[in-house]
PDB file of C-alpha atoms and ligand atoms in Angstrom:
ATOM      1  CA  MET S 434      38.395  -9.672  12.443  1.00  0.00           C
ATOM      2  CA  PRO S 435      37.114 -12.262  14.435  1.00  0.00           C
ATOM      3  CA  THR S 436      36.740 -15.948  13.541  1.00  0.00           C
ATOM      4  CA  GLU S 437      33.867 -16.012  10.992  1.00  0.00           C
ATOM      5  CA  GLN S 438      31.634 -18.885  10.081  1.00  0.00           C
ATOM      6  CA  MET S 439      29.136 -18.336   6.931  1.00  0.00           C
ATOM      7  CA  THR S 440      25.498 -18.729   7.807  1.00  0.00           C
ATOM      8  CA  SER S 441      23.108 -20.261   4.767  1.00  0.00           C
ATOM      9  CA  ALA S 442      22.654 -16.507   3.590  1.00  0.00           C
ATOM     10  CA  ASN S 443      26.223 -16.099   3.401  1.00  0.00           C
ATOM     11  CA  LEU S 444      26.566 -13.647   6.194  1.00  0.00           C
ATOM     12  CA  PRO S 445      29.316 -13.408   8.459  1.00  0.00           C
ATOM     13  CA  LEU S 446      28.637 -14.273  12.056  1.00  0.00           C
ATOM     14  CA  SER S 447      31.500 -13.945  14.859  1.00  0.00           C
ATOM     15  CA  SER S 448      32.536 -17.084  16.617  1.00  0.00           C
ATOM     16  CA  SER S 449      29.890 -16.893  19.297  1.00  0.00           C
ATOM     17  CA  GLY S 450      27.150 -16.666  16.382  1.00  0.00           C
ATOM     18  CA  ARG S 451      26.534 -12.695  16.726  1.00  0.00           C
ATOM     19  CA  THR S 452      26.399 -10.577  13.793  1.00  0.00           C
ATOM     20  CA  TYR S 453      29.516  -8.697  12.959  1.00  0.00           C
ATOM     21  CA  HIS S 454      28.693  -5.208  14.008  1.00  0.00           C
ATOM     22  CA  VAL S 455      25.773  -4.847  15.880  1.00  0.00           C
ATOM     23  CA  GLU S 456      26.893  -8.095  17.698  1.00  0.00           C
ATOM     24  CA  THR S 457      23.502  -9.752  18.680  1.00  0.00           C
ATOM     25  CA  ARG S 458      22.331 -13.385  18.333  1.00  0.00           C
ATOM     26  CA  PRO S 459      18.598 -14.309  18.254  1.00  0.00           C
ATOM     27  CA  GLY S 460      17.028 -14.175  21.561  1.00  0.00           C
ATOM     28  CA  GLU S 461      18.362 -10.687  22.120  1.00  0.00           C
ATOM     29  CA  MET S 462      16.081  -8.449  20.143  1.00  0.00           C
ATOM     30  CA  SER S 463      12.632  -7.890  19.921  1.00  0.00           C
ATOM     31  CA  ASN S 464      10.559  -7.704  16.627  1.00  0.00           C
ATOM     32  CA  ARG S 465       9.434  -3.862  17.947  1.00  0.00           C
ATOM     33  CA  ILE S 466      12.529  -1.979  17.802  1.00  0.00           C
ATOM     34  CA  LEU S 467      12.833   1.841  18.472  1.00  0.00           C
ATOM     35  CA  THR S 468      16.514   2.869  17.242  1.00  0.00           C
ATOM     36  CA  VAL S 469      18.268   6.313  17.814  1.00  0.00           C
ATOM     37  CA  GLY S 470      21.426   7.802  17.013  1.00  0.00           C
ATOM     38  CA  ASP S 471      22.984   8.846  20.072  1.00  0.00           C
ATOM     39  CA  PRO S 472      23.890   5.833  23.387  1.00  0.00           C
ATOM     40  CA  THR S 473      24.088   8.047  25.388  1.00  0.00           C
ATOM     41  CA  ARG S 474      20.077   8.778  24.410  1.00  0.00           C
ATOM     42  CA  ALA S 475      19.108   4.851  24.161  1.00  0.00           C
ATOM     43  CA  GLN S 476      20.848   4.928  27.764  1.00  0.00           C
ATOM     44  CA  LEU S 477      18.305   7.599  28.791  1.00  0.00           C
ATOM     45  CA  LEU S 478      15.391   6.075  26.914  1.00  0.00           C
ATOM     46  CA  SER S 479      15.838   2.824  28.663  1.00  0.00           C
ATOM     47  CA  SER S 480      15.098   4.655  31.853  1.00  0.00           C
ATOM     48  CA  LEU S 481      11.339   4.164  30.272  1.00  0.00           C
ATOM     49  CA  LEU S 482      11.417   0.258  30.517  1.00  0.00           C
ATOM     50  CA  THR S 483      10.259  -1.659  33.181  1.00  0.00           C
ATOM     51  CA  LYS S 484      12.710  -4.741  32.868  1.00  0.00           C
ATOM     52  CA  GLU S 485      15.631  -4.983  30.866  1.00  0.00           C
ATOM     53  CA  PHE S 486      16.390  -8.607  29.692  1.00  0.00           C
ATOM     54  CA  PHE S 487      19.709  -7.930  27.443  1.00  0.00           C
ATOM     55  CA  ARG S 488      22.282  -4.864  27.246  1.00  0.00           C
ATOM     56  CA  HIS S 489      25.726  -4.817  24.800  1.00  0.00           C
ATOM     57  CA  THR S 490      27.629  -2.373  23.229  1.00  0.00           C
ATOM     58  CA  SER S 491      29.605  -3.442  20.116  1.00  0.00           C
ATOM     59  CA  PRO S 492      33.279  -2.208  19.241  1.00  0.00           C
ATOM     60  CA  ARG S 493      31.578  -0.815  16.207  1.00  0.00           C
ATOM     61  CA  GLY S 494      29.446   1.572  18.160  1.00  0.00           C
ATOM     62  CA  PHE S 495      26.177  -0.459  17.989  1.00  0.00           C
ATOM     63  CA  LEU S 496      24.275  -0.428  21.700  1.00  0.00           C
ATOM     64  CA  THR S 497      21.427  -2.602  22.090  1.00  0.00           C
ATOM     65  CA  ILE S 498      18.915  -2.682  25.119  1.00  0.00           C
ATOM     66  CA  THR S 499      16.247  -5.306  25.467  1.00  0.00           C
ATOM     67  CA  GLY S 500      13.672  -5.015  28.020  1.00  0.00           C
ATOM     68  CA  LEU S 501       9.758  -4.502  28.956  1.00  0.00           C
ATOM     69  CA  TYR S 502       7.714  -1.664  28.013  1.00  0.00           C
ATOM     70  CA  ARG S 503       4.097  -1.722  29.156  1.00  0.00           C
ATOM     71  CA  ASN S 504       5.070  -5.664  29.468  1.00  0.00           C
ATOM     72  CA  VAL S 505       6.017  -6.047  26.073  1.00  0.00           C
ATOM     73  CA  PRO S 506       9.367  -6.168  24.751  1.00  0.00           C
ATOM     74  CA  VAL S 507      10.935  -4.206  22.800  1.00  0.00           C
ATOM     75  CA  THR S 508      14.250  -3.360  21.775  1.00  0.00           C
ATOM     76  CA  ILE S 509      16.082   0.340  22.053  1.00  0.00           C
ATOM     77  CA  VAL S 510      19.585   0.449  19.513  1.00  0.00           C
ATOM     78  CA  ALA S 511      21.777   2.840  19.080  1.00  0.00           C
ATOM     79  CA  ILE S 512      23.230   2.992  15.697  1.00  0.00           C
ATOM     80  CA  GLY S 513      25.396   5.777  15.560  1.00  0.00           C
ATOM     81  CA  MET S 514      24.940   8.357  11.996  1.00  0.00           C
ATOM     82  CA  GLY S 515      24.392   7.678   8.568  1.00  0.00           C
ATOM     83  CA  LEU S 516      23.296   5.411   5.901  1.00  0.00           C
ATOM     84  CA  SER S 517      26.055   2.705   6.536  1.00  0.00           C
ATOM     85  CA  MET S 518      24.992   2.352   9.856  1.00  0.00           C
ATOM     86  CA  MET S 519      21.123   2.340   9.132  1.00  0.00           C
ATOM     87  CA  ASP S 520      22.305  -0.553   6.533  1.00  0.00           C
ATOM     88  CA  PHE S 521      24.417  -2.437   8.805  1.00  0.00           C
ATOM     89  CA  PHE S 522      21.498  -2.349  11.780  1.00  0.00           C
ATOM     90  CA  VAL S 523      18.166  -3.175   9.653  1.00  0.00           C
ATOM     91  CA  ARG S 524      20.164  -6.196   7.796  1.00  0.00           C
ATOM     92  CA  GLU S 525      22.027  -7.474  10.950  1.00  0.00           C
ATOM     93  CA  THR S 526      18.560  -6.688  13.172  1.00  0.00           C
ATOM     94  CA  ARG S 527      16.675  -8.791  10.112  1.00  0.00           C
ATOM     95  CA  LEU S 528      18.839 -11.423  10.307  1.00  0.00           C
ATOM     96  CA  VAL S 529      18.455 -12.365  14.117  1.00  0.00           C
ATOM     97  CA  VAL S 530      14.583 -11.604  14.529  1.00  0.00           C
ATOM     98  CA  GLN S 531      11.844 -13.892  13.324  1.00  0.00           C
ATOM     99  CA  GLY S 532       8.716 -12.783  11.812  1.00  0.00           C
ATOM    100  CA  PRO S 533       7.628  -9.318  11.067  1.00  0.00           C
ATOM    101  CA  LEU S 534       9.796  -6.441  12.129  1.00  0.00           C
ATOM    102  CA  ALA S 535       8.667  -3.028  12.963  1.00  0.00           C
ATOM    103  CA  ILE S 536      11.392  -0.463  13.117  1.00  0.00           C
ATOM    104  CA  VAL S 537      10.545   3.152  14.508  1.00  0.00           C
ATOM    105  CA  ARG S 538      13.830   5.659  14.093  1.00  0.00           C
ATOM    106  CA  LEU S 539      13.601   8.498  16.785  1.00  0.00           C
ATOM    107  CA  GLY S 540      16.642  10.924  15.451  1.00  0.00           C
ATOM    108  CA  SER S 541      17.321  14.594  15.286  1.00  0.00           C
ATOM    109  CA  CYS S 542      17.058  16.927  12.406  1.00  0.00           C
ATOM    110  CA  GLY S 543      17.416  20.524  10.516  1.00  0.00           C
ATOM    111  CA  SER S 544      14.368  22.016   9.713  1.00  0.00           C
ATOM    112  CA  LEU S 545      13.290  23.382   6.549  1.00  0.00           C
ATOM    113  CA  GLY S 546      10.152  24.120   7.089  1.00  0.00           C
ATOM    114  CA  ALA S 547       7.725  25.729   9.902  1.00  0.00           C
ATOM    115  CA  ALA S 548       8.760  23.339  12.600  1.00  0.00           C
ATOM    116  CA  GLY S 549      11.091  25.301  15.149  1.00  0.00           C
ATOM    117  CA  THR S 550      14.060  23.710  17.537  1.00  0.00           C
ATOM    118  CA  GLY S 551      12.331  21.058  19.979  1.00  0.00           C
ATOM    119  CA  ASP S 552       9.317  20.509  17.417  1.00  0.00           C
ATOM    120  CA  LEU S 553       8.661  16.908  16.462  1.00  0.00           C
ATOM    121  CA  VAL S 554       8.422  15.974  12.837  1.00  0.00           C
ATOM    122  CA  VAL S 555       6.797  12.958  11.295  1.00  0.00           C
ATOM    123  CA  ALA S 556       8.450  11.756   7.913  1.00  0.00           C
ATOM    124  CA  GLU S 557       5.528  10.623   5.839  1.00  0.00           C
ATOM    125  CA  SER S 558       8.601   9.687   3.280  1.00  0.00           C
ATOM    126  CA  ALA S 559      11.953  10.020   2.896  1.00  0.00           C
ATOM    127  CA  PHE S 560      14.094  10.852  -0.077  1.00  0.00           C
ATOM    128  CA  GLY S 561      17.897  10.785  -0.957  1.00  0.00           C
ATOM    129  CA  ILE S 562      20.261  13.308  -1.692  1.00  0.00           C
ATOM    130  CA  GLY S 563      23.928  12.743  -2.510  1.00  0.00           C
ATOM    131  CA  ARG S 564      27.084  14.323  -3.579  1.00  0.00           C
ATOM    132  CA  ASN S 565      27.507  13.750  -7.150  1.00  0.00           C
ATOM    133  CA  PHE S 566      31.638  12.707  -6.824  1.00  0.00           C
ATOM    134  CA  ASP S 567      32.163  12.622 -10.597  1.00  0.00           C
ATOM    135  CA  TYR S 568      30.747  16.329 -10.777  1.00  0.00           C
ATOM    136  CA  PHE S 569      34.204  17.097  -8.686  1.00  0.00           C
ATOM    137  CA  THR S 570      36.781  15.408 -11.112  1.00  0.00           C
ATOM    138  CA  GLU S 571      38.286  18.669 -12.672  1.00  0.00           C
ATOM    139  CA  MET S 572      38.327  21.819  -9.781  1.00  0.00           C
ATOM    140  CA  PRO S 573      37.156  24.987 -11.739  1.00  0.00           C
ATOM    141  CA  THR S 574      39.466  27.406 -12.882  1.00  0.00           C
ATOM    142  CA  THR S 575      38.759  30.902 -13.676  1.00  0.00           C
ATOM    143  CA  THR S 576      39.893  30.101 -17.549  1.00  0.00           C
ATOM    144  CA  THR S 577      37.810  26.721 -17.119  1.00  0.00           C
ATOM    145  CA  THR S 578      35.270  27.353 -20.237  1.00  0.00           C
ATOM    146  CA  ILE S 579      31.851  25.173 -20.141  1.00  0.00           C
ATOM    147  CA  THR S 580      32.259  23.077 -23.099  1.00  0.00           C
ATOM    148  CA  ALA S 581      28.684  21.677 -24.785  1.00  0.00           C
ATOM    149  CA  THR S 582      29.046  18.031 -24.661  1.00  0.00           C
ATOM    150  CA  THR S 583      26.465  15.284 -25.411  1.00  0.00           C
ATOM    151  CA  SER S 584      27.587  12.201 -24.092  1.00  0.00           C
ATOM    152  CA  ASP S 585      25.682  10.766 -21.055  1.00  0.00           C
ATOM    153  CA  GLU S 586      28.739  10.034 -18.985  1.00  0.00           C
ATOM    154  CA  GLU S 587      29.469  14.119 -19.511  1.00  0.00           C
ATOM    155  CA  GLU S 588      25.764  14.790 -18.880  1.00  0.00           C
ATOM    156  CA  LYS S 589      25.801  12.583 -15.197  1.00  0.00           C
ATOM    157  CA  LYS S 590      28.851  15.253 -14.142  1.00  0.00           C
ATOM    158  CA  ARG S 591      26.792  18.159 -14.572  1.00  0.00           C
ATOM    159  CA  GLU S 592      24.648  18.031 -11.246  1.00  0.00           C
ATOM    160  CA  PRO S 593      26.633  18.507  -8.201  1.00  0.00           C
ATOM    161  CA  TYR S 594      24.197  16.519  -6.083  1.00  0.00           C
ATOM    162  CA  LEU S 595      21.973  13.738  -6.981  1.00  0.00           C
ATOM    163  CA  PHE S 596      18.299  12.817  -5.873  1.00  0.00           C
ATOM    164  CA  TRP S 597      16.473   9.793  -5.293  1.00  0.00           C
ATOM    165  CA  ALA S 598      12.881   9.567  -5.136  1.00  0.00           C
ATOM    166  CA  ALA S 599      10.646   9.583  -1.558  1.00  0.00           C
ATOM    167  CA  VAL S 600      10.241   6.307  -0.578  1.00  0.00           C
ATOM    168  CA  GLN S 601       7.035   6.264   1.838  1.00  0.00           C
ATOM    169  CA  ALA S 602       6.614   5.212   5.364  1.00  0.00           C
ATOM    170  CA  ASP S 603       4.852   2.104   6.442  1.00  0.00           C
ATOM    171  CA  GLU S 604       0.871   3.992   6.587  1.00  0.00           C
ATOM    172  CA  ARG S 605       0.127   2.325   9.668  1.00  0.00           C
ATOM    173  CA  LEU S 606       2.593   2.450  11.689  1.00  0.00           C
ATOM    174  CA  THR S 607       3.099   6.370  10.646  1.00  0.00           C
ATOM    175  CA  GLY S 608      -0.442   6.796  11.624  1.00  0.00           C
ATOM    176  CA  LEU S 609       0.189   5.493  15.061  1.00  0.00           C
ATOM    177  CA  VAL S 610       3.235   7.161  15.792  1.00  0.00           C
ATOM    178  CA  LYS S 611       1.733  10.531  14.687  1.00  0.00           C
ATOM    179  CA  GLN S 612      -1.599   9.548  16.775  1.00  0.00           C
ATOM    180  CA  GLU S 613       0.688   8.997  19.719  1.00  0.00           C
ATOM    181  CA  LEU S 614       2.503  12.116  19.030  1.00  0.00           C
ATOM    182  CA  GLN S 615      -0.354  14.368  18.799  1.00  0.00           C
ATOM    183  CA  GLU S 616      -1.486  13.520  22.406  1.00  0.00           C
ATOM    184  CA  VAL S 617       1.607  15.271  23.592  1.00  0.00           C
ATOM    185  CA  ALA S 618       3.200  17.613  20.927  1.00  0.00           C
ATOM    186  CA  GLU S 619       2.262  19.476  18.075  1.00  0.00           C
ATOM    187  CA  VAL S 620       3.310  17.431  15.048  1.00  0.00           C
ATOM    188  CA  PHE S 621       4.803  18.432  11.826  1.00  0.00           C
ATOM    189  CA  PRO S 622       4.668  16.149   8.752  1.00  0.00           C
ATOM    190  CA  GLY S 623       5.872  15.945   5.566  1.00  0.00           C
ATOM    191  CA  SER S 624       8.670  14.526   3.385  1.00  0.00           C
ATOM    192  CA  VAL S 625      12.464  14.305   4.871  1.00  0.00           C
ATOM    193  CA  GLY S 626      15.478  14.814   3.293  1.00  0.00           C
ATOM    194  CA  ASN S 627      18.204  11.963   3.789  1.00  0.00           C
ATOM    195  CA  ALA S 628      21.728  13.431   2.642  1.00  0.00           C
ATOM    196  CA  ASP S 629      24.894  11.371   2.729  1.00  0.00           C
ATOM    197  CA  GLY S 630      26.650  13.853   4.761  1.00  0.00           C
ATOM    198  CA  PHE S 631      25.902  16.726   7.355  1.00  0.00           C
ATOM    199  CA  TYR S 632      27.901  19.388   5.629  1.00  0.00           C
ATOM    200  CA  ALA S 633      27.847  19.612   1.807  1.00  0.00           C
ATOM    201  CA  SER S 634      24.762  17.643   1.086  1.00  0.00           C
ATOM    202  CA  GLN S 635      22.947  19.552   3.605  1.00  0.00           C
ATOM    203  CA  GLY S 636      23.662  22.899   2.058  1.00  0.00           C
ATOM    204  CA  ARG S 637      25.937  24.125   4.641  1.00  0.00           C
ATOM    205  CA  PRO S 638      28.477  26.455   3.229  1.00  0.00           C
ATOM    206  CA  ALA S 639      32.525  25.492   3.540  1.00  0.00           C
ATOM    207  CA  ASP S 640      35.178  27.981   3.303  1.00  0.00           C
ATOM    208  CA  ALA S 641      37.982  24.981   3.128  1.00  0.00           C
ATOM    209  CA  PHE S 642      36.242  22.672   0.315  1.00  0.00           C
ATOM    210  CA  TRP S 643      34.741  22.966  -2.964  1.00  0.00           C
ATOM    211  CA  ASP S 644      31.224  21.951  -2.537  1.00  0.00           C
ATOM    212  CA  ALA S 645      29.064  23.493  -5.093  1.00  0.00           C
ATOM    213  CA  ASN S 646      26.269  23.849  -2.923  1.00  0.00           C
ATOM    214  CA  ASP S 647      24.970  27.426  -2.881  1.00  0.00           C
ATOM    215  CA  GLY S 648      21.654  26.614  -4.960  1.00  0.00           C
ATOM    216  CA  LEU S 649      21.022  23.327  -3.160  1.00  0.00           C
ATOM    217  CA  LEU S 650      18.487  23.721  -0.230  1.00  0.00           C
ATOM    218  CA  ASP S 651      16.463  25.931  -3.130  1.00  0.00           C
ATOM    219  CA  GLU S 652      16.592  22.770  -5.158  1.00  0.00           C
ATOM    220  CA  VAL S 653      15.349  20.395  -2.399  1.00  0.00           C
ATOM    221  CA  ARG S 654      12.400  22.600  -1.566  1.00  0.00           C
ATOM    222  CA  ARG S 655      11.556  22.720  -5.857  1.00  0.00           C
ATOM    223  CA  ARG S 656      11.685  19.171  -5.886  1.00  0.00           C
ATOM    224  CA  HIS S 657      10.060  18.696  -2.746  1.00  0.00           C
ATOM    225  CA  PRO S 658       7.801  21.339  -1.874  1.00  0.00           C
ATOM    226  CA  ASP S 659       6.426  19.315   0.890  1.00  0.00           C
ATOM    227  CA  VAL S 660      10.367  18.965   2.776  1.00  0.00           C
ATOM    228  CA  MET S 661       9.911  19.754   6.463  1.00  0.00           C
ATOM    229  CA  ALA S 662      13.759  18.391   7.231  1.00  0.00           C
ATOM    230  CA  LEU S 663      17.212  17.119   6.570  1.00  0.00           C
ATOM    231  CA  GLU S 664      18.476  14.510   8.309  1.00  0.00           C
ATOM    232  CA  MET S 665      21.274  11.021   7.397  1.00  0.00           C
ATOM    233  CA  GLU S 666      19.187   7.825   8.148  1.00  0.00           C
ATOM    234  CA  SER S 667      15.303   7.854   7.094  1.00  0.00           C
ATOM    235  CA  HIS S 668      15.506   7.145   3.423  1.00  0.00           C
ATOM    236  CA  MET S 669      17.924   3.821   3.937  1.00  0.00           C
ATOM    237  CA  LEU S 670      15.402   2.863   6.497  1.00  0.00           C
ATOM    238  CA  PHE S 671      12.546   3.062   4.062  1.00  0.00           C
ATOM    239  CA  HIS S 672      14.234   2.055   1.512  1.00  0.00           C
ATOM    240  CA  LEU S 673      15.014  -1.341   3.005  1.00  0.00           C
ATOM    241  CA  ALA S 674      11.691  -1.492   4.622  1.00  0.00           C
ATOM    242  CA  LYS S 675      10.282  -1.592   1.255  1.00  0.00           C
ATOM    243  CA  VAL S 676      12.805  -4.092  -0.361  1.00  0.00           C
ATOM    244  CA  SER S 677      12.334  -6.561   2.825  1.00  0.00           C
ATOM    245  CA  THR S 678      11.416 -10.151   1.869  1.00  0.00           C
ATOM    246  CA  GLY S 679      11.699 -11.533   5.031  1.00  0.00           C
ATOM    247  CA  LYS S 680      13.659 -15.119   4.856  1.00  0.00           C
ATOM    248  CA  ASP S 681      13.901 -17.118   1.574  1.00  0.00           C
ATOM    249  CA  ASN S 682      11.989 -14.246   0.128  1.00  0.00           C
ATOM    250  CA  GLN S 683       9.050 -15.340   1.493  1.00  0.00           C
ATOM    251  CA  GLN S 684       7.034 -12.445   2.832  1.00  0.00           C
ATOM    252  CA  ALA S 685       7.147  -9.158   1.361  1.00  0.00           C
ATOM    253  CA  PRO S 686       7.716  -6.560   3.046  1.00  0.00           C
ATOM    254  CA  SER S 687       8.653  -8.077   6.446  1.00  0.00           C
ATOM    255  CA  VAL S 688       9.574  -5.043   7.924  1.00  0.00           C
ATOM    256  CA  SER S 689       7.670  -1.772   8.472  1.00  0.00           C
ATOM    257  CA  ALA S 690       9.242   1.381   9.334  1.00  0.00           C
ATOM    258  CA  ALA S 691       8.555   4.988  10.568  1.00  0.00           C
ATOM    259  CA  CYS S 692      10.159   7.607  11.540  1.00  0.00           C
ATOM    260  CA  ALA S 693       9.950  10.534  13.960  1.00  0.00           C
ATOM    261  CA  LEU S 694      12.513  13.633  14.153  1.00  0.00           C
ATOM    262  CA  VAL S 695      13.095  16.412  17.133  1.00  0.00           C
ATOM    263  CA  VAL S 696      14.409  19.412  15.402  1.00  0.00           C
ATOM    264  CA  PHE S 697      17.946  20.537  16.582  1.00  0.00           C
ATOM    265  CA  ALA S 698      19.111  22.893  13.907  1.00  0.00           C
ATOM    266  CA  ASP S 699      16.609  25.269  12.865  1.00  0.00           C
ATOM    267  CA  ARG S 700      18.070  25.789   9.188  1.00  0.00           C
ATOM    268  CA  GLN S 701      16.513  29.406   8.669  1.00  0.00           C
ATOM    269  CA  GLY S 702      17.025  30.873  12.063  1.00  0.00           C
ATOM    270  CA  ASN S 703      20.036  29.443  12.520  1.00  0.00           C
ATOM    271  CA  ARG S 704      19.293  28.522  15.894  1.00  0.00           C
ATOM    272  CA  PHE S 705      20.024  25.249  17.625  1.00  0.00           C
ATOM    273  CA  ILE S 706      18.553  23.039  20.189  1.00  0.00           C
ATOM    274  CA  SER S 707      19.620  23.065  24.217  1.00  0.00           C
ATOM    275  CA  PRO S 708      20.723  19.764  25.912  1.00  0.00           C
ATOM    276  CA  GLU S 709      17.887  19.915  28.347  1.00  0.00           C
ATOM    277  CA  ASP S 710      15.140  20.802  25.477  1.00  0.00           C
ATOM    278  CA  SER S 711      16.731  18.241  23.527  1.00  0.00           C
ATOM    279  CA  GLN S 712      16.610  15.669  26.456  1.00  0.00           C
ATOM    280  CA  GLN S 713      12.948  16.387  27.370  1.00  0.00           C
ATOM    281  CA  LYS S 714      11.436  16.022  23.911  1.00  0.00           C
ATOM    282  CA  MET S 715      13.374  12.700  23.331  1.00  0.00           C
ATOM    283  CA  LEU S 716      11.729  10.863  26.376  1.00  0.00           C
ATOM    284  CA  LEU S 717       8.245  12.439  25.576  1.00  0.00           C
ATOM    285  CA  ALA S 718       8.700  11.462  22.251  1.00  0.00           C
ATOM    286  CA  ALA S 719      10.125   7.813  22.726  1.00  0.00           C
ATOM    287  CA  ARG S 720       6.904   7.328  24.835  1.00  0.00           C
ATOM    288  CA  ALA S 721       4.763   8.089  22.601  1.00  0.00           C
ATOM    289  CA  LEU S 722       6.677   5.766  19.795  1.00  0.00           C
ATOM    290  CA  LEU S 723       6.701   2.895  22.289  1.00  0.00           C
ATOM    291  CA  ASP S 724       3.230   3.373  22.656  1.00  0.00           C
ATOM    292  CA  ALA S 725       2.595   3.091  19.193  1.00  0.00           C
ATOM    293  CA  LEU S 726       4.832   0.208  18.644  1.00  0.00           C
ATOM    294  CA  VAL S 727       3.148  -1.889  21.407  1.00  0.00           C
ATOM    295  CA  GLU S 728      -0.423  -0.939  19.397  1.00  0.00           C
ATOM    296  CA  TYR S 729       1.079  -1.629  16.408  1.00  0.00           C
ATOM    297  CA  MET S 730       2.347  -5.008  17.207  1.00  0.00           C
ATOM    298  CA  PRO S 731       0.756  -6.078  20.500  1.00  0.00           C
ATOM    299  CA  THR S 732       1.055  -9.664  20.346  1.00  0.00           C
ATOM    300  CA  GLN S 733       3.686 -11.472  22.512  1.00  0.00           C
ATOM    301  CA  ASP S 734       6.446 -11.978  19.894  1.00  0.00           C
ATOM    302  CA  GLY S 735       9.716 -14.850  18.825  1.00  0.00           C
ATOM    303  CA  LEU S 736      11.731 -13.450  21.480  1.00  0.00           C
ATOM    304  CA  HIS S 737      13.544 -16.290  22.872  1.00  0.00           C
ATOM    305  CA  PRO S 738      13.029 -17.148  26.753  1.00  0.00           C
ATOM    306  CA  SER S 739      16.467 -17.165  27.100  1.00  0.00           C
ATOM    307  CA  ALA S 740      16.536 -13.869  26.560  1.00  0.00           C
ATOM    308  CA  GLY S 741      16.225 -12.967  30.272  1.00  0.00           C
ATOM    309  CA  SER S 742      19.341 -14.864  31.432  1.00  0.00           C
ATOM    310  CA  VAL S 743      21.922 -13.147  28.708  1.00  0.00           C
TER     311      VAL S 743
HETATM  312  N1  DUR W1749      20.992  15.816  11.887  1.00  0.00           N
HETATM  313  C1  DUR W1749      21.310  16.243  10.342  1.00  0.00           C
HETATM  314  N2  DUR W1749      20.820  17.554  10.061  1.00  0.00           N
HETATM  315  C2  DUR W1749      20.998  18.523  11.151  1.00  0.00           C
HETATM  316  C3  DUR W1749      20.333  18.326  12.779  1.00  0.00           C
HETATM  317  C4  DUR W1749      20.519  16.850  12.796  1.00  0.00           C
HETATM  318  O1  DUR W1749      21.421  15.682   9.717  1.00  0.00           O
HETATM  319  O2  DUR W1749      20.973  19.755  10.950  1.00  0.00           O
HETATM  320  C5  DUR W1749      21.201  14.448  12.404  1.00  0.00           C
HETATM  321  C6  DUR W1749      20.908  13.345  11.785  1.00  0.00           C
HETATM  322  C7  DUR W1749      22.598  12.634  12.111  1.00  0.00           C
HETATM  323  C8  DUR W1749      23.486  13.650  13.343  1.00  0.00           C
HETATM  324  O3  DUR W1749      22.241  11.399  12.287  1.00  0.00           O
HETATM  325  O4  DUR W1749      22.083  14.075  13.506  1.00  0.00           O
HETATM  326  C9  DUR W1749      24.454  14.841  12.716  1.00  0.00           C
HETATM  327  O5  DUR W1749      24.222  15.489  13.341  1.00  0.00           O
END
């Protein structure tokens, strides 16, 4: 662990004043952020920037690239996968950027609806799906009998997966994202399920683990008839945007978020996207999303002039 100093908010910074996992400091990130999972994708998308001020890979796997798009500062961040990485990214970015923050995620997903591989889904809202660990405390045997119980504790163990209610994306930002994307591709709007894993909680069958997920996709569709896709980050992003309060709890919310996804896996036909199609769709979508970000927040932001010399 690097030498730490505590900020007033009691958040750890490295001795060089950088956040602990993303490793950026004020002046290195813009208020307009396009976030992806895969660092090679971030690298590819940085070809859309006309000027680059800053590039850094943290040992925890975050790649941050700041530059100009249509003459406006934007930042592209690759965060890896899953809820924790999204949490690190949003909180640590909030710590180093002043003023309103607009975040658009460009990710990949598995389609449960009408969208096929290579199609674009826009998340109008995102709900959570998580493994109920307590359900799995005792491996069932052929002699196990289900006994009637009444306690809350026992009741909680009866469902192998838990659901968290849908959180809306930012309406204006999502409207711009849809508008820009629709100019270049067909768009499939709907709700997105954010699972806490790629396998069990996305209903993928396993031989080597007890996952009790046979009926999970049916349950997802029953609870969310408008579900388009499953992935692993959007609910956390929308949730954090919703509870963002700004510095010293003064403005709420201070983070606006939207999310567009390229279908990588078609869960109905069991097809997977080709690398060429993926690259082409990501570039096409990223351009539209950067346009949406610039339209959403057109004025100069708080990017420190020193960002040019970092
Ligand atoms: N992803 C899924 N499920 C899919 C396809 C893509 O979660 O079926 C996304 C989310 C995560 C990564 O970041 O891609 C996992 O491969």
